Structures are given as C-alpha cells and as structure tokens.
Amino acid sequence: MASADIGIEVTYAEPHRAIVKTYRLGAPATVHDALRLAAADPEFAGIDFAGSAVGIFGRVSALGQLLSDGDRVEIYRPLTADPKSARRARAREARRSPRPR
C-alpha cells in the first residue's frame, strides 16, 4: 500500500510579519518532519527551531506528534516578558496614574 501525501502549513509570526508556507509530506509524517522541511527553506532562516516550542492549531505538541492533512504547525517565539509580571506592572502603573474625568 502506497503512502498518501498530506498537505500541511508551517507558520512563524514576528512582530511585523508572518511566514506561512505550505508543504506536502508523505504520510505518516510528524511535526519533526515538517520542521525539517521548514528549516531548509530560506524564508525560515534565523529561526531557532531547536529552542522553540511548536504546536498544531494553537496547542503545544511534541515533535513526534503525527500530522493530519490540513494541519497547521506553528513555531512559537519565546515570551519577551512573563505575562503575570507584565500584568502586575500595568496594574501598578494604572493605580499611580490619575483617571481622567
């Protein structure tokens, strides 16, 4: 039995642009297989594939996760600030600032 091809997208978002590329892989394919294809693509140059978290449609996934036709593999950037600390800092600043009437 021959393996069927599946179509997937690999995405990476930067503050001012997003990279979205479509690839075809032979099934069964994993997240790791998709990232290997993306790493060879010049548009994804400079991305730390080894140190980045990845997911499928917004859910963090393991590299060995099997892909289905139509899946979107997302490469996540590291957080620039801890969300909890940033929220506390905004709240502290809001308490200091007078409210307009």
Short mmCIF file of N, CA, C and O in Angstrom, two decimals:
data_model
loop_
_atom_site.label_atom_id
_atom_site.label_comp_id
_atom_site.label_asym_id
_atom_site.label_seq_id
_atom_site.Cartn_x
_atom_site.Cartn_y
_atom_site.Cartn_z
N MET A 1 0.84 -1.18 0.00
CA MET A 1 0.00 0.00 0.00
C MET A 1 0.88 1.24 0.00
O MET A 1 1.75 1.41 0.84
N ALA A 2 0.68 2.15 -0.93
CA ALA A 2 1.48 3.36 -1.03
C ALA A 2 0.99 4.39 -0.04
O ALA A 2 -0.20 4.49 0.25
N SER A 3 1.95 5.17 0.49
CA SER A 3 1.55 6.21 1.44
C SER A 3 1.00 7.42 0.68
O SER A 3 1.48 7.78 -0.39
N ALA A 4 -0.02 8.01 1.23
CA ALA A 4 -0.63 9.19 0.61
C ALA A 4 0.09 10.45 1.08
O ALA A 4 0.65 10.48 2.17
N ASP A 5 0.05 11.46 0.26
CA ASP A 5 0.62 12.75 0.65
C ASP A 5 -0.40 13.51 1.48
O ASP A 5 -1.60 13.38 1.29
N ILE A 6 0.14 14.29 2.43
CA ILE A 6 -0.71 15.19 3.20
C ILE A 6 -0.20 16.62 2.99
O ILE A 6 0.98 16.83 2.80
N GLY A 7 -1.11 17.56 3.00
CA GLY A 7 -0.74 18.96 2.89
C GLY A 7 -0.80 19.62 4.26
O GLY A 7 -1.78 19.46 4.99
N ILE A 8 0.27 20.32 4.63
CA ILE A 8 0.33 21.00 5.93
C ILE A 8 0.86 22.41 5.72
O ILE A 8 1.45 22.73 4.69
N GLU A 9 0.65 23.26 6.70
CA GLU A 9 1.23 24.60 6.72
C GLU A 9 2.20 24.68 7.90
O GLU A 9 1.94 24.09 8.95
N VAL A 10 3.27 25.44 7.71
CA VAL A 10 4.18 25.77 8.80
C VAL A 10 4.17 27.28 8.91
O VAL A 10 4.33 27.98 7.90
N THR A 11 3.95 27.80 10.13
CA THR A 11 3.85 29.24 10.33
C THR A 11 4.80 29.71 11.42
O THR A 11 5.12 28.96 12.36
N TYR A 12 5.20 30.97 11.28
CA TYR A 12 6.02 31.65 12.29
C TYR A 12 5.66 33.12 12.23
O TYR A 12 5.66 33.71 11.15
N ALA A 13 5.32 33.70 13.36
CA ALA A 13 4.92 35.11 13.39
C ALA A 13 5.97 35.94 14.10
O ALA A 13 6.43 35.59 15.19
N GLU A 14 6.36 37.03 13.47
CA GLU A 14 7.24 38.02 14.05
C GLU A 14 6.39 39.26 14.31
O GLU A 14 5.26 39.36 13.83
N PRO A 15 6.91 40.25 15.04
CA PRO A 15 6.09 41.43 15.32
C PRO A 15 5.54 42.14 14.08
O PRO A 15 4.44 42.67 14.11
N HIS A 16 6.29 42.14 12.97
CA HIS A 16 5.86 42.90 11.81
C HIS A 16 5.62 42.07 10.56
O HIS A 16 5.39 42.63 9.48
N ARG A 17 5.71 40.76 10.67
CA ARG A 17 5.43 39.91 9.51
C ARG A 17 5.16 38.49 9.98
O ARG A 17 5.52 38.10 11.08
N ALA A 18 4.51 37.76 9.12
CA ALA A 18 4.24 36.34 9.38
C ALA A 18 4.71 35.53 8.19
O ALA A 18 4.60 35.96 7.05
N ILE A 19 5.27 34.37 8.48
CA ILE A 19 5.69 33.45 7.43
C ILE A 19 4.71 32.28 7.46
O ILE A 19 4.50 31.66 8.50
N VAL A 20 4.09 32.00 6.33
CA VAL A 20 3.16 30.87 6.21
C VAL A 20 3.54 30.14 4.93
O VAL A 20 3.46 30.69 3.84
N LYS A 21 3.98 28.91 5.07
CA LYS A 21 4.38 28.12 3.91
C LYS A 21 3.61 26.80 3.91
O LYS A 21 3.37 26.21 4.95
N THR A 22 3.26 26.34 2.73
CA THR A 22 2.55 25.08 2.56
C THR A 22 3.54 24.03 2.04
O THR A 22 4.34 24.31 1.15
N TYR A 23 3.46 22.84 2.61
CA TYR A 23 4.33 21.74 2.20
C TYR A 23 3.48 20.48 2.02
O TYR A 23 2.41 20.34 2.60
N ARG A 24 4.00 19.55 1.25
CA ARG A 24 3.39 18.22 1.09
C ARG A 24 4.38 17.21 1.64
O ARG A 24 5.56 17.24 1.32
N LEU A 25 3.87 16.34 2.47
CA LEU A 25 4.69 15.29 3.09
C LEU A 25 4.03 13.94 2.86
O LEU A 25 2.80 13.84 2.77
N GLY A 26 4.84 12.91 2.81
CA GLY A 26 4.30 11.56 2.72
C GLY A 26 3.81 11.12 4.09
O GLY A 26 4.47 11.34 5.10
N ALA A 27 2.64 10.53 4.14
CA ALA A 27 2.09 10.04 5.41
C ALA A 27 2.70 8.68 5.73
O ALA A 27 3.00 7.92 4.81
N PRO A 28 2.97 8.36 6.95
CA PRO A 28 2.75 9.18 8.13
C PRO A 28 3.89 10.19 8.29
O PRO A 28 5.05 9.88 8.04
N ALA A 29 3.57 11.40 8.71
CA ALA A 29 4.54 12.46 8.92
C ALA A 29 4.36 13.04 10.32
O ALA A 29 3.26 13.05 10.85
N THR A 30 5.45 13.52 10.89
CA THR A 30 5.42 14.09 12.23
C THR A 30 5.73 15.58 12.20
O THR A 30 6.15 16.12 11.16
N VAL A 31 5.55 16.23 13.33
CA VAL A 31 5.91 17.65 13.46
C VAL A 31 7.39 17.82 13.14
O VAL A 31 7.79 18.77 12.46
N HIS A 32 8.22 16.89 13.59
CA HIS A 32 9.65 16.96 13.31
C HIS A 32 9.94 16.96 11.81
O HIS A 32 10.79 17.69 11.32
N ASP A 33 9.22 16.14 11.05
CA ASP A 33 9.39 16.10 9.59
C ASP A 33 9.05 17.45 8.98
O ASP A 33 9.75 17.94 8.09
N ALA A 34 7.98 18.07 9.45
CA ALA A 34 7.57 19.38 8.93
C ALA A 34 8.61 20.44 9.25
O ALA A 34 8.95 21.28 8.40
N LEU A 35 9.16 20.40 10.46
CA LEU A 35 10.17 21.38 10.85
C LEU A 35 11.46 21.20 10.07
O LEU A 35 12.15 22.17 9.75
N ARG A 36 11.78 19.96 9.73
CA ARG A 36 12.98 19.71 8.94
C ARG A 36 12.83 20.34 7.55
O ARG A 36 13.77 20.95 7.02
N LEU A 37 11.65 20.25 6.96
CA LEU A 37 11.39 20.90 5.67
C LEU A 37 11.49 22.43 5.79
O LEU A 37 12.09 23.10 4.96
N ALA A 38 10.89 22.97 6.84
CA ALA A 38 10.90 24.42 7.04
C ALA A 38 12.32 24.93 7.28
O ALA A 38 12.69 26.00 6.80
N ALA A 39 13.11 24.18 8.02
CA ALA A 39 14.49 24.61 8.32
C ALA A 39 15.32 24.72 7.05
O ALA A 39 16.25 25.53 6.98
N ALA A 40 14.98 23.97 6.02
CA ALA A 40 15.70 24.02 4.75
C ALA A 40 15.21 25.17 3.86
O ALA A 40 15.84 25.49 2.86
N ASP A 41 14.10 25.81 4.23
CA ASP A 41 13.52 26.90 3.45
C ASP A 41 14.19 28.22 3.83
O ASP A 41 14.25 28.57 5.01
N PRO A 42 14.70 28.98 2.86
CA PRO A 42 15.38 30.25 3.17
C PRO A 42 14.50 31.27 3.90
O PRO A 42 15.02 32.11 4.64
N GLU A 43 13.18 31.21 3.73
CA GLU A 43 12.31 32.17 4.42
C GLU A 43 12.31 31.97 5.93
O GLU A 43 12.02 32.89 6.68
N PHE A 44 12.65 30.78 6.38
CA PHE A 44 12.69 30.49 7.81
C PHE A 44 14.11 30.62 8.38
O PHE A 44 14.35 30.20 9.50
N ALA A 45 15.02 31.21 7.63
CA ALA A 45 16.41 31.37 8.08
C ALA A 45 16.45 32.20 9.36
O ALA A 45 15.73 33.18 9.51
N GLY A 46 17.30 31.80 10.29
CA GLY A 46 17.49 32.54 11.52
C GLY A 46 16.56 32.15 12.64
O GLY A 46 16.66 32.67 13.74
N ILE A 47 15.65 31.23 12.40
CA ILE A 47 14.73 30.80 13.46
C ILE A 47 15.37 29.66 14.24
O ILE A 47 15.94 28.73 13.66
N ASP A 48 15.28 29.74 15.56
CA ASP A 48 15.84 28.71 16.44
C ASP A 48 14.84 27.57 16.54
O ASP A 48 13.99 27.55 17.43
N PHE A 49 14.92 26.63 15.63
CA PHE A 49 13.99 25.50 15.63
C PHE A 49 14.17 24.62 16.86
O PHE A 49 13.20 24.12 17.42
N ALA A 50 15.42 24.42 17.27
CA ALA A 50 15.69 23.52 18.40
C ALA A 50 15.18 24.10 19.72
O ALA A 50 14.73 23.36 20.59
N GLY A 51 15.22 25.42 19.87
CA GLY A 51 14.83 26.04 21.13
C GLY A 51 13.41 26.58 21.16
O GLY A 51 13.00 27.15 22.17
N SER A 52 12.67 26.41 20.09
CA SER A 52 11.32 26.96 20.03
C SER A 52 10.27 25.90 20.35
O SER A 52 10.40 24.75 19.94
N ALA A 53 9.24 26.34 21.04
CA ALA A 53 8.09 25.45 21.24
C ALA A 53 7.30 25.41 19.94
O ALA A 53 7.34 26.35 19.15
N VAL A 54 6.63 24.31 19.71
CA VAL A 54 5.82 24.16 18.50
C VAL A 54 4.44 23.64 18.88
O VAL A 54 4.26 23.03 19.93
N GLY A 55 3.49 23.89 18.01
CA GLY A 55 2.14 23.40 18.25
C GLY A 55 1.40 23.18 16.96
O GLY A 55 1.87 23.54 15.88
N ILE A 56 0.23 22.58 17.09
CA ILE A 56 -0.67 22.37 15.97
C ILE A 56 -1.96 23.09 16.31
O ILE A 56 -2.60 22.77 17.32
N PHE A 57 -2.32 24.08 15.51
CA PHE A 57 -3.54 24.86 15.73
C PHE A 57 -3.64 25.38 17.17
O PHE A 57 -4.68 25.26 17.82
N GLY A 58 -2.55 25.96 17.69
CA GLY A 58 -2.59 26.61 18.99
C GLY A 58 -2.41 25.71 20.19
O GLY A 58 -2.47 26.16 21.32
N ARG A 59 -2.18 24.43 19.98
CA ARG A 59 -1.96 23.50 21.08
C ARG A 59 -0.52 22.99 21.01
O ARG A 59 -0.12 22.41 19.99
N VAL A 60 0.23 23.19 22.08
CA VAL A 60 1.62 22.75 22.11
C VAL A 60 1.67 21.25 21.83
O VAL A 60 0.87 20.48 22.36
N SER A 61 2.62 20.87 20.97
CA SER A 61 2.73 19.48 20.54
C SER A 61 4.17 18.99 20.66
O SER A 61 5.11 19.78 20.60
N ALA A 62 4.31 17.71 20.77
CA ALA A 62 5.62 17.07 20.77
C ALA A 62 6.11 16.92 19.34
O ALA A 62 5.32 16.90 18.39
N LEU A 63 7.42 16.80 19.18
CA LEU A 63 8.00 16.65 17.84
C LEU A 63 7.55 15.36 17.17
O LEU A 63 7.48 15.28 15.95
N GLY A 64 7.21 14.36 17.94
CA GLY A 64 6.79 13.08 17.39
C GLY A 64 5.30 13.00 17.07
O GLY A 64 4.83 11.97 16.59
N GLN A 65 4.56 14.08 17.31
CA GLN A 65 3.12 14.11 17.04
C GLN A 65 2.86 13.86 15.56
O GLN A 65 3.45 14.52 14.71
N LEU A 66 1.98 12.93 15.24
CA LEU A 66 1.62 12.65 13.85
C LEU A 66 0.76 13.77 13.30
O LEU A 66 -0.09 14.32 14.01
N LEU A 67 0.97 14.11 12.05
CA LEU A 67 0.21 15.16 11.38
C LEU A 67 -0.90 14.57 10.53
O LEU A 67 -0.77 13.46 10.01
N SER A 68 -1.95 15.35 10.38
CA SER A 68 -3.06 15.00 9.50
C SER A 68 -3.11 16.00 8.36
O SER A 68 -2.58 17.11 8.47
N ASP A 69 -3.77 15.62 7.29
CA ASP A 69 -3.92 16.52 6.15
C ASP A 69 -4.60 17.81 6.61
O ASP A 69 -5.62 17.76 7.30
N GLY A 70 -4.02 18.94 6.27
CA GLY A 70 -4.60 20.23 6.62
C GLY A 70 -4.11 20.83 7.92
O GLY A 70 -4.50 21.94 8.28
N ASP A 71 -3.24 20.13 8.66
CA ASP A 71 -2.74 20.66 9.93
C ASP A 71 -1.87 21.90 9.70
O ASP A 71 -1.21 22.04 8.67
N ARG A 72 -1.87 22.79 10.70
CA ARG A 72 -1.01 23.96 10.68
C ARG A 72 -0.03 23.83 11.85
O ARG A 72 -0.42 23.86 13.01
N VAL A 73 1.25 23.68 11.52
CA VAL A 73 2.31 23.59 12.53
C VAL A 73 2.78 25.01 12.81
O VAL A 73 3.18 25.73 11.90
N GLU A 74 2.72 25.41 14.07
CA GLU A 74 3.10 26.76 14.47
C GLU A 74 4.38 26.72 15.28
O GLU A 74 4.52 25.93 16.21
N ILE A 75 5.32 27.59 14.92
CA ILE A 75 6.58 27.73 15.65
C ILE A 75 6.40 28.96 16.54
O ILE A 75 6.11 30.05 16.04
N TYR A 76 6.56 28.79 17.84
CA TYR A 76 6.30 29.87 18.78
C TYR A 76 7.59 30.59 19.18
O TYR A 76 8.60 29.96 19.45
N ARG A 77 7.50 31.93 19.22
CA ARG A 77 8.62 32.74 19.70
C ARG A 77 8.63 32.68 21.22
O ARG A 77 7.59 32.56 21.85
N PRO A 78 9.82 32.85 21.82
CA PRO A 78 9.85 32.92 23.28
C PRO A 78 9.18 34.21 23.77
O PRO A 78 9.18 35.22 23.06
N LEU A 79 8.60 34.17 24.95
CA LEU A 79 7.98 35.35 25.52
C LEU A 79 9.05 36.39 25.87
O LEU A 79 10.12 36.04 26.38
N THR A 80 8.76 37.65 25.61
CA THR A 80 9.72 38.72 25.96
C THR A 80 9.59 39.11 27.42
O THR A 80 10.52 39.65 28.00
N ALA A 81 8.45 38.85 28.02
CA ALA A 81 8.22 39.14 29.44
C ALA A 81 7.26 38.11 30.00
O ALA A 81 6.41 37.58 29.28
N ASP A 82 7.40 37.85 31.29
CA ASP A 82 6.47 36.95 31.95
C ASP A 82 5.10 37.61 31.98
O ASP A 82 4.96 38.74 32.46
N PRO A 83 4.05 36.98 31.44
CA PRO A 83 2.73 37.60 31.37
C PRO A 83 2.20 38.06 32.73
O PRO A 83 1.58 39.11 32.85
N LYS A 84 2.44 37.26 33.76
CA LYS A 84 1.94 37.61 35.09
C LYS A 84 2.64 38.87 35.62
O LYS A 84 2.00 39.77 36.16
N SER A 85 3.96 38.95 35.44
CA SER A 85 4.70 40.13 35.88
C SER A 85 4.30 41.36 35.09
O SER A 85 4.18 42.46 35.65
N ALA A 86 4.10 41.22 33.79
CA ALA A 86 3.69 42.35 32.96
C ALA A 86 2.32 42.87 33.38
O ALA A 86 2.11 44.09 33.45
N ARG A 87 1.40 41.99 33.69
CA ARG A 87 0.06 42.40 34.13
C ARG A 87 0.15 43.14 35.46
O ARG A 87 -0.50 44.17 35.66
N ARG A 88 0.96 42.64 36.38
CA ARG A 88 1.12 43.32 37.67
C ARG A 88 1.71 44.72 37.49
O ARG A 88 1.28 45.67 38.15
N ALA A 89 2.69 44.85 36.60
CA ALA A 89 3.31 46.16 36.35
C ALA A 89 2.30 47.13 35.75
O ALA A 89 2.26 48.31 36.14
N ARG A 90 1.44 46.67 34.83
CA ARG A 90 0.41 47.54 34.24
C ARG A 90 -0.60 47.97 35.30
O ARG A 90 -1.02 49.12 35.35
N ALA A 91 -0.98 47.05 36.17
CA ALA A 91 -1.94 47.37 37.24
C ALA A 91 -1.33 48.38 38.21
O ALA A 91 -2.00 49.32 38.64
N ARG A 92 -0.07 48.20 38.57
CA ARG A 92 0.62 49.13 39.47
C ARG A 92 0.68 50.53 38.85
O ARG A 92 0.41 51.52 39.51
N GLU A 93 0.99 50.60 37.56
CA GLU A 93 1.05 51.88 36.85
C GLU A 93 -0.32 52.53 36.76
O GLU A 93 -0.46 53.74 36.91
N ALA A 94 -1.36 51.75 36.55
CA ALA A 94 -2.72 52.29 36.46
C ALA A 94 -3.15 52.87 37.80
O ALA A 94 -3.86 53.89 37.83
N ARG A 95 -2.74 52.28 38.90
CA ARG A 95 -3.08 52.81 40.23
C ARG A 95 -2.37 54.14 40.48
O ARG A 95 -2.90 55.01 41.17
N ARG A 96 -1.18 54.31 39.95
CA ARG A 96 -0.42 55.56 40.13
C ARG A 96 -0.94 56.71 39.29
O ARG A 96 -0.83 57.86 39.69
N SER A 97 -1.45 56.39 38.12
CA SER A 97 -1.91 57.43 37.19
C SER A 97 -3.30 57.91 37.59
O SER A 97 -4.18 57.11 37.87
N PRO A 98 -3.50 59.26 37.56
CA PRO A 98 -4.86 59.75 37.83
C PRO A 98 -5.78 59.42 36.67
O PRO A 98 -5.37 59.40 35.51
N ARG A 99 -7.02 59.12 37.00
CA ARG A 99 -8.00 58.79 35.97
C ARG A 99 -8.63 60.06 35.42
O ARG A 99 -8.99 60.95 36.19
N PRO A 100 -8.80 60.14 34.10
CA PRO A 100 -9.46 61.32 33.53
C PRO A 100 -10.95 61.32 33.86
O PRO A 100 -11.57 60.27 33.94
N ARG A 101 -11.50 62.50 34.03
CA ARG A 101 -12.93 62.60 34.36
C ARG A 101 -13.69 63.14 33.21
O ARG A 101 -13.46 63.84 32.43
#
